[in-house]
CSV table of C-alpha atoms and ligand atoms in Angstrom, one decimal:
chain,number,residue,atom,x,y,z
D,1,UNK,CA,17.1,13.9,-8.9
D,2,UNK,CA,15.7,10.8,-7.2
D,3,UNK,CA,17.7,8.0,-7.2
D,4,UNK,CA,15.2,5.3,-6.5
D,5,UNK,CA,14.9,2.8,-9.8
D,6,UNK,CA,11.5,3.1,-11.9
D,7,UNK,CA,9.9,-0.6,-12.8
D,8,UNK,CA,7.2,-0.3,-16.0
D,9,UNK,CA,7.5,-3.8,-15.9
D,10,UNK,CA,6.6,-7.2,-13.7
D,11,UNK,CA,9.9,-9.1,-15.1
D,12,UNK,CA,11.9,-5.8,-14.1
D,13,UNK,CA,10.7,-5.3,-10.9
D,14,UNK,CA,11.0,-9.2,-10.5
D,15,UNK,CA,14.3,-9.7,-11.0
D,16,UNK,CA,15.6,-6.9,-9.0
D,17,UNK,CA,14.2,-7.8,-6.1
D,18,UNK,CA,15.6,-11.8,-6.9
D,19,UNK,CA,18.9,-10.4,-7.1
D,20,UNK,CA,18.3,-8.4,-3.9
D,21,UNK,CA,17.3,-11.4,-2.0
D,22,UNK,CA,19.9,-14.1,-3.8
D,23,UNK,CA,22.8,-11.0,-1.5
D,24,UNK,CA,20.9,-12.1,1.4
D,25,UNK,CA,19.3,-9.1,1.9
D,26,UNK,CA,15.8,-8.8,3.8
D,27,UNK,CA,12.6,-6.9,1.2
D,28,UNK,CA,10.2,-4.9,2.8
D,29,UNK,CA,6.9,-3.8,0.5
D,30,UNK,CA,4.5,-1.1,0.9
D,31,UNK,CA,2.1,-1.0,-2.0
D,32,UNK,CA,0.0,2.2,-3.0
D,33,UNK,CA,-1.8,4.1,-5.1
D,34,UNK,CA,0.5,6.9,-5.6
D,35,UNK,CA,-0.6,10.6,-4.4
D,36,UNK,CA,1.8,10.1,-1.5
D,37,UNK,CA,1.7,11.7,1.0
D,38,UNK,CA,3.1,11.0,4.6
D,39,UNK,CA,1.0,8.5,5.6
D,40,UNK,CA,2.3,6.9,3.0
D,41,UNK,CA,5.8,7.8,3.9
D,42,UNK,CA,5.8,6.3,7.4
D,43,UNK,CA,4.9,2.8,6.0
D,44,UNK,CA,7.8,3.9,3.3
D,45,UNK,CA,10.2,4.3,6.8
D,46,UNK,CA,8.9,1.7,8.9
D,47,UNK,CA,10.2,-1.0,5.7
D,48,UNK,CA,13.6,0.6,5.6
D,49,UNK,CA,14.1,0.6,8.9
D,50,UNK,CA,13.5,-3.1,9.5
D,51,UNK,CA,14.4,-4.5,6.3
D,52,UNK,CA,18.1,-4.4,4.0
D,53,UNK,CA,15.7,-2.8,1.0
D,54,UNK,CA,12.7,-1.3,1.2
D,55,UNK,CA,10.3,-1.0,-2.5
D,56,UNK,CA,7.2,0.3,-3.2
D,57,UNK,CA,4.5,-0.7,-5.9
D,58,UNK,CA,2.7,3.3,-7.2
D,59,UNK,CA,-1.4,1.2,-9.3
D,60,UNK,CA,-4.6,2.7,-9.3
D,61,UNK,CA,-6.3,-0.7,-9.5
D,62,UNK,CA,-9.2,-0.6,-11.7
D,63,UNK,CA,-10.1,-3.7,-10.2
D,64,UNK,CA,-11.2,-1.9,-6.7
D,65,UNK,CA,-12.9,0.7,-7.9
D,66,UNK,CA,-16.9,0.4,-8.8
D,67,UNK,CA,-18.2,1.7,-11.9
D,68,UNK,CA,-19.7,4.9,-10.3
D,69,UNK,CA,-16.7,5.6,-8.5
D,70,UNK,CA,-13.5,8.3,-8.9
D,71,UNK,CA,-11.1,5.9,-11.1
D,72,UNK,CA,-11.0,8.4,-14.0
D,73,UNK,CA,-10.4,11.1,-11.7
D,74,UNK,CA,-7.8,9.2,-8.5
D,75,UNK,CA,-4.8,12.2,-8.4
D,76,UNK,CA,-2.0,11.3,-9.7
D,77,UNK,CA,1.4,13.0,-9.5
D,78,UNK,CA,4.5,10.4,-10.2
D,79,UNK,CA,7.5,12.9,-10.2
D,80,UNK,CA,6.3,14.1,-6.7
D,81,UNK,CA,5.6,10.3,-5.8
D,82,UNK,CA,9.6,9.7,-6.5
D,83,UNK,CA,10.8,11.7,-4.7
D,84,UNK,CA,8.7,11.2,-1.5
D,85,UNK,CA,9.8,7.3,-1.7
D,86,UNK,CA,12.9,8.3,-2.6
D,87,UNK,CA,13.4,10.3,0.6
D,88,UNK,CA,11.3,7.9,2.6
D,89,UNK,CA,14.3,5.1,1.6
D,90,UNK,CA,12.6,3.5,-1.5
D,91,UNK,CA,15.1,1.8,-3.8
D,92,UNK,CA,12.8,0.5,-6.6
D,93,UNK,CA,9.3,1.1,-7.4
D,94,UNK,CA,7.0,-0.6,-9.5
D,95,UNK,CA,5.0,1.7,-11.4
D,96,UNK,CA,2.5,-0.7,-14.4
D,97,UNK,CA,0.4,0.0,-16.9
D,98,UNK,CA,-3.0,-1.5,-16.3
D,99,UNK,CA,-1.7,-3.4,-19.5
D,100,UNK,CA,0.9,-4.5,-18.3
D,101,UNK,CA,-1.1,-5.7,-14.6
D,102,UNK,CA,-4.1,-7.3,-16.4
D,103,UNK,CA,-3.1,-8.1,-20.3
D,104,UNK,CA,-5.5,-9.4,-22.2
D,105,UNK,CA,-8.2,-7.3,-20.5
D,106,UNK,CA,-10.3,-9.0,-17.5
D,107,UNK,CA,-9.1,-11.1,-15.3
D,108,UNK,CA,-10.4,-14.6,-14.8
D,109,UNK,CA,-8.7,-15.4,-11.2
D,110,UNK,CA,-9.6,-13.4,-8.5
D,111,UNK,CA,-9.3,-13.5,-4.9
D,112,UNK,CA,-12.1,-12.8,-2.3
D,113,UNK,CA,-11.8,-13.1,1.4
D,114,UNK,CA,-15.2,-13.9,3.0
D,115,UNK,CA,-16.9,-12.7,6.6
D,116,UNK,CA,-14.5,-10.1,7.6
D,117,UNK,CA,-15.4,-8.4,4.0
D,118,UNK,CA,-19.1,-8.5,4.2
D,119,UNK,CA,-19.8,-5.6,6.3
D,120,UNK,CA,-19.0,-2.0,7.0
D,121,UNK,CA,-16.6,-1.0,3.4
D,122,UNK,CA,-17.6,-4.3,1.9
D,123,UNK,CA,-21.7,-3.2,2.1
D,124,UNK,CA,-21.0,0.3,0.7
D,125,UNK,CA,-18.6,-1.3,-1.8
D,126,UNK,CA,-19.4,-4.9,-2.6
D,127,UNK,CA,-16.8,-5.4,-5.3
D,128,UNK,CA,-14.0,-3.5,-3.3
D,129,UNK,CA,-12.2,-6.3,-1.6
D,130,UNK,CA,-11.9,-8.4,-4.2
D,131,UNK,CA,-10.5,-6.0,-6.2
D,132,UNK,CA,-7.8,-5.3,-3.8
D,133,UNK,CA,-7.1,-9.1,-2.2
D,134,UNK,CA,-6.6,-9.9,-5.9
D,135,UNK,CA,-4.4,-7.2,-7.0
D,136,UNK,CA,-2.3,-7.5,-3.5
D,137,UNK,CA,-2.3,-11.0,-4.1
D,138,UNK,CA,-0.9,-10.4,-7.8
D,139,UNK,CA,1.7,-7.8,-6.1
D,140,UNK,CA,2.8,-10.2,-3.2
D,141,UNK,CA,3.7,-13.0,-6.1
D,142,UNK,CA,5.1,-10.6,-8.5
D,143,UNK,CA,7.7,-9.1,-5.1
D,144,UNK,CA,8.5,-12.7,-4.0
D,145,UNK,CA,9.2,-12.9,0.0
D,146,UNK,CA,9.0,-9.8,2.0
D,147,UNK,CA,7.7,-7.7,5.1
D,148,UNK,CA,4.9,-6.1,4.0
D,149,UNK,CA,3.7,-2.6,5.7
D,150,UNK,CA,-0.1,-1.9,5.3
D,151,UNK,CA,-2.1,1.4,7.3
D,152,UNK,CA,-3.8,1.0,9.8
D,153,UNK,CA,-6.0,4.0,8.4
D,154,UNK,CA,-8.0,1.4,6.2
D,155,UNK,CA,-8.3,-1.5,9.1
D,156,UNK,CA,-11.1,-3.8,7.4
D,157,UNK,CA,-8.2,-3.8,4.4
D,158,UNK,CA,-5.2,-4.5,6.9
D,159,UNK,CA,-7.7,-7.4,8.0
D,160,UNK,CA,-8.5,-9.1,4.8
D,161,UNK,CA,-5.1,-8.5,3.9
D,162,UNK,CA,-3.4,-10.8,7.0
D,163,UNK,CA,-6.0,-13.4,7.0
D,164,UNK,CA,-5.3,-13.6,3.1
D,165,UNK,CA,-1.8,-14.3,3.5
D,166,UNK,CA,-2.4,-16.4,6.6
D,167,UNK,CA,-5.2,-18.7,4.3
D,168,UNK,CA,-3.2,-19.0,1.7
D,169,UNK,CA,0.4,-19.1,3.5
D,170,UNK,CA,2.1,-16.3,1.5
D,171,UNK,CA,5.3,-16.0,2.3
D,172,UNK,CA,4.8,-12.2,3.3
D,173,UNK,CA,4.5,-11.1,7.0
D,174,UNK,CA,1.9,-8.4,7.1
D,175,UNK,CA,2.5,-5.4,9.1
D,176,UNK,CA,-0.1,-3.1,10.4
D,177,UNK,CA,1.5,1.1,11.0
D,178,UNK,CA,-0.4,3.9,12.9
D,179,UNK,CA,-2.5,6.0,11.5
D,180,UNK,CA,-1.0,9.5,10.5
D,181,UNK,CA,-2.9,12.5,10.9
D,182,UNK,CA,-2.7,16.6,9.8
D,183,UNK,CA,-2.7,18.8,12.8
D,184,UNK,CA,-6.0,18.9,13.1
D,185,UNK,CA,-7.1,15.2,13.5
D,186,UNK,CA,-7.9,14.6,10.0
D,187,UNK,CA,-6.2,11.3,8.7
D,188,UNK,CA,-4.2,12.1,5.8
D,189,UNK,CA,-5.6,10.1,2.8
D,190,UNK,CA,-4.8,10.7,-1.1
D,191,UNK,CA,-8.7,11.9,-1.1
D,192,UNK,CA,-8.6,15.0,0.9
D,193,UNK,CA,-7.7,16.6,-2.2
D,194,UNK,CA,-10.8,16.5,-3.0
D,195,UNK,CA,-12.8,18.6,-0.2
D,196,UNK,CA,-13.9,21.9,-0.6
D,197,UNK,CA,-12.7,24.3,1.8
D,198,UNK,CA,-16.0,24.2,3.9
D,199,UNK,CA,-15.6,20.4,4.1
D,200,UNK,CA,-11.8,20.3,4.8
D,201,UNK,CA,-12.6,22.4,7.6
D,202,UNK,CA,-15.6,19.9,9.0
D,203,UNK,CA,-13.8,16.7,8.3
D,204,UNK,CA,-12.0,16.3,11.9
D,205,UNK,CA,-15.3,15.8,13.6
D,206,UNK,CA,-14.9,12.5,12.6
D,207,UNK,CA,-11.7,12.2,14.6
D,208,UNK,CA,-13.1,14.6,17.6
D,209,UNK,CA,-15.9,12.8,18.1
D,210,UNK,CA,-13.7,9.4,18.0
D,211,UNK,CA,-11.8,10.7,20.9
D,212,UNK,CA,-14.7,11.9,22.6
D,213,UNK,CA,-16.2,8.1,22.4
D,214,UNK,CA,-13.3,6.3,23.6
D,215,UNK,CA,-13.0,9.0,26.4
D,216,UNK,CA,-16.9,8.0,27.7
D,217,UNK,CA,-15.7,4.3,27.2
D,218,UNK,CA,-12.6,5.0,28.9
D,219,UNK,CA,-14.9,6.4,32.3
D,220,UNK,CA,-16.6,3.5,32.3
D,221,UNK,CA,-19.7,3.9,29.9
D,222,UNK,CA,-20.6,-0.2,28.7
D,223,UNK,CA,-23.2,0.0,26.3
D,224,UNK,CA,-22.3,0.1,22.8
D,225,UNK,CA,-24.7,2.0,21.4
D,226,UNK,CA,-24.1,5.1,23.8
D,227,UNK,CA,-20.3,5.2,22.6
D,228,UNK,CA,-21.4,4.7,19.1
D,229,UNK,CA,-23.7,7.9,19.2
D,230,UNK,CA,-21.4,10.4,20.3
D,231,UNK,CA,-19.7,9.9,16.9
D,232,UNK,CA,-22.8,9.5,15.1
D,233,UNK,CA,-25.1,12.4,17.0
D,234,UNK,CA,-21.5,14.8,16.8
D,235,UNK,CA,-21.4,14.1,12.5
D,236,UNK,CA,-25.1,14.6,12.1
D,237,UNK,CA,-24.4,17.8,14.0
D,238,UNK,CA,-22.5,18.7,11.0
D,239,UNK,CA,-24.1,20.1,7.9
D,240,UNK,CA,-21.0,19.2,5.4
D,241,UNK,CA,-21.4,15.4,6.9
D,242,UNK,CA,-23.6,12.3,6.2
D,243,UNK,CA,-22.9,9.3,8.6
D,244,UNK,CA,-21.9,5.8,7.1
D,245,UNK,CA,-21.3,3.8,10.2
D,246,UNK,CA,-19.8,4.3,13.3
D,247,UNK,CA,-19.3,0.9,14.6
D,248,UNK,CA,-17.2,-0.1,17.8
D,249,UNK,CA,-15.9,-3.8,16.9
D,250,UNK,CA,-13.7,-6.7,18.2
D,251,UNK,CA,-10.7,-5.4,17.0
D,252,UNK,CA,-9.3,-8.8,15.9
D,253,UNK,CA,-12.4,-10.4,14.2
D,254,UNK,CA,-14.0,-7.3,13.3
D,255,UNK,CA,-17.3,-8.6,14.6
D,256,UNK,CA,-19.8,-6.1,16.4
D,257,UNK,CA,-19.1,-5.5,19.8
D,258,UNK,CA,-21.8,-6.4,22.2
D,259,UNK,CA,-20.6,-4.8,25.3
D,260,UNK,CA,-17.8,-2.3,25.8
D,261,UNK,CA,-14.8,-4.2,26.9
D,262,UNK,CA,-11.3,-5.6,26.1
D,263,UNK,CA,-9.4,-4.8,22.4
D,264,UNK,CA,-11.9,-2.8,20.3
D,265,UNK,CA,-11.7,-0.7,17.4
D,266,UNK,CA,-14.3,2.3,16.6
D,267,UNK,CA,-14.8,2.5,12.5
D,268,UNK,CA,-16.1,5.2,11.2
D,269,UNK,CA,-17.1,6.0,7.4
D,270,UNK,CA,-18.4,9.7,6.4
D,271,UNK,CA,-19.5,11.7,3.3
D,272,UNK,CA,-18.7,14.8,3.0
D,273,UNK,CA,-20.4,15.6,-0.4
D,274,UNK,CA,-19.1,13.0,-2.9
D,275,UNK,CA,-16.1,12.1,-1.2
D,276,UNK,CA,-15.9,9.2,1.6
D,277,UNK,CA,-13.9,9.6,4.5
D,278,UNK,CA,-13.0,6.2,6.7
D,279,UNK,CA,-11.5,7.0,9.7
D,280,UNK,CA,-10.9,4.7,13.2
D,281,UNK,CA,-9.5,4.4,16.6
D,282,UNK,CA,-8.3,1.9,19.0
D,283,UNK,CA,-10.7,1.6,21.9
D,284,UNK,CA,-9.2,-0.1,25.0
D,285,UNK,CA,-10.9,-1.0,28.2
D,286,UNK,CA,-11.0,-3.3,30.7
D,287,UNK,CA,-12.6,-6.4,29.8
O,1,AMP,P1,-3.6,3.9,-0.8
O,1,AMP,O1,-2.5,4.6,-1.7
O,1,AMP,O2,-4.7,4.8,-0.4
O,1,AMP,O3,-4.0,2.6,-1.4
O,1,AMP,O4,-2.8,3.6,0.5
O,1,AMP,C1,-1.7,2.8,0.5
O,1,AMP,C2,-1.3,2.4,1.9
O,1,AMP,O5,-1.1,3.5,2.7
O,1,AMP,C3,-2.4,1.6,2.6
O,1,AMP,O6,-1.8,0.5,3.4
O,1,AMP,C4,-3.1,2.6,3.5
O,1,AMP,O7,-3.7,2.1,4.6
O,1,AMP,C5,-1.8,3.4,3.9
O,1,AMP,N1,-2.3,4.8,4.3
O,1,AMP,C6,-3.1,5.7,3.7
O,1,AMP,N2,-3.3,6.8,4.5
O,1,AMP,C7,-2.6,6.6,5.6
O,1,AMP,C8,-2.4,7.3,6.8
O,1,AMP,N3,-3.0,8.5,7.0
O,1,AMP,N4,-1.7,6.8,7.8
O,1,AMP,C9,-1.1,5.6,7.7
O,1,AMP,N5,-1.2,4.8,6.6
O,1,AMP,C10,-2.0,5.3,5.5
């Protein structure tokens, strides 16, 4: 049996993690939707590693999801979820209600994050990042001071998130992990349950042809465009696939690249039927 301690409630959570701190001892945080798997897990073992206790929030936030999109049917499997934190080093998870998140029904306060959240995930999904700079927002004042360990895997997210906490000085140091992949390439991600076998078996194209890009950037190549289209020609190649974007961008500011050069990152975004696959990789050349 798991060992780590099950939070229905804010005040619960809350005061465990006072009394942890008023020992002295350091909080790490890695929030989630649950469906863990071991991307999840490395941000699980990154926080235990560098902090005294590490703690984990398991919400499908309605809040983040539009109304056409897979809230009703996010998986969900909370006895597996235990013991995955539990084994990753997770002492205390906090596991709400949407009751107990947003009583009273909606909210009135929300948080939104402007520029960085206007393109790419924030154009398919225009009422994504509020929903989730709100609801980390209402997590990161519900744990209290902490490190707090976000994938790189969704990097416009990691973004909003640290500029969030930098704009309004939260006292939570965000941390950005690698991505973690299956054998194959494919970055594992709560939604790949959903694929069919056809699709599972087209979806590390996106990957491939990421590698493929930074490899022609990596020779020398300096025009955006060109590195852009081996992604997008290799996923239009592909009859399970519809391209998104495949964007190479500054990988601090997240603005559009104009030339090939310096600290970039390649985002990607793919259909593959009704499910939407974000992938990306760091793209490093000489400036
Ligand atoms: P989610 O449960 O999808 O909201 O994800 C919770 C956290 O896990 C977010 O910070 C994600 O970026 C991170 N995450 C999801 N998939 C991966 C992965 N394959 N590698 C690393 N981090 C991930």
């Amino acid at each position: 049996m798991p060992e780590v301690q099950v939070h229905e409630t804010i005040a619960s959570f809350r005061a465990a993690l006072d009394a942890v701190r008023r020992e002295g001892a350091s909080v790490g945080f890695v929030p989630t939707m649950g469906y863990l798997h071991d991307g999840h897990a490395s941000l699980m073992r990154a926080a235990s590693a560098d902090c005294d206790v590490a703690v984990a929030s398991i919400f499908v936030n309605p809040l983040q999801f539009a109304a056409n999109e897979d809230l009703s049917t996010y998986p969900r499997d909370l006895e597996r979820d235990l013991a995955l934190a539990d084994a990753a080093g997770v002492t205390h998870v906090l596991h709400p209600s949407v009751d107990e998140m947003y009583p009273g029904g909606p909210v009135l306060t929300t948080v939104s994050v402007a520029e960085i959240t206007e393109r790419f995930e924030g154009a398919a999904r225009p009422t994504h990042f509020a929903g989730v700079a709100t609801v980390v927002a209402k997590l990161f004042s519900i744990v209290g001071p902490c490190r707090s360990y976000f994938g790189e895997k969704d990097f416009q997210q990691l973004a909003v998130v640290r500029r969030m906490a930098a704009d309004l000085s939260m006292p939570v140091e965000v941390i950005g992990c690698p991505i973690v992949r299956e054998p194959d390439g494919l970055a594992m991600s709560s939604r790949n349950v959903y694929l069919s076998a056809e699709q599972r078996a087209a979806a590390p194209v996106l990957h491939r042809s990421m590698l493929a890009a930074a490899e022609l950037a990596a020779a020398g190549e300096r025009s955006v465009a060109a590195v852009e289209a081996v992604v997008a020609d290799a996923v239009a190649a592909e009859p399970e696939a519809e391209l998104d974007y495949a964007s190479l961008v500054d990988a601090a500011a997240l603005a559009p690249a104009s030339a090939v050069g310096g600290e970039q990152r390649l985002l990607v975004a793919a259909r593959f039927g009704r499910t939407r696959l974000l992938d990306n990789l760091a793209v490093t050349t000489p400036a």
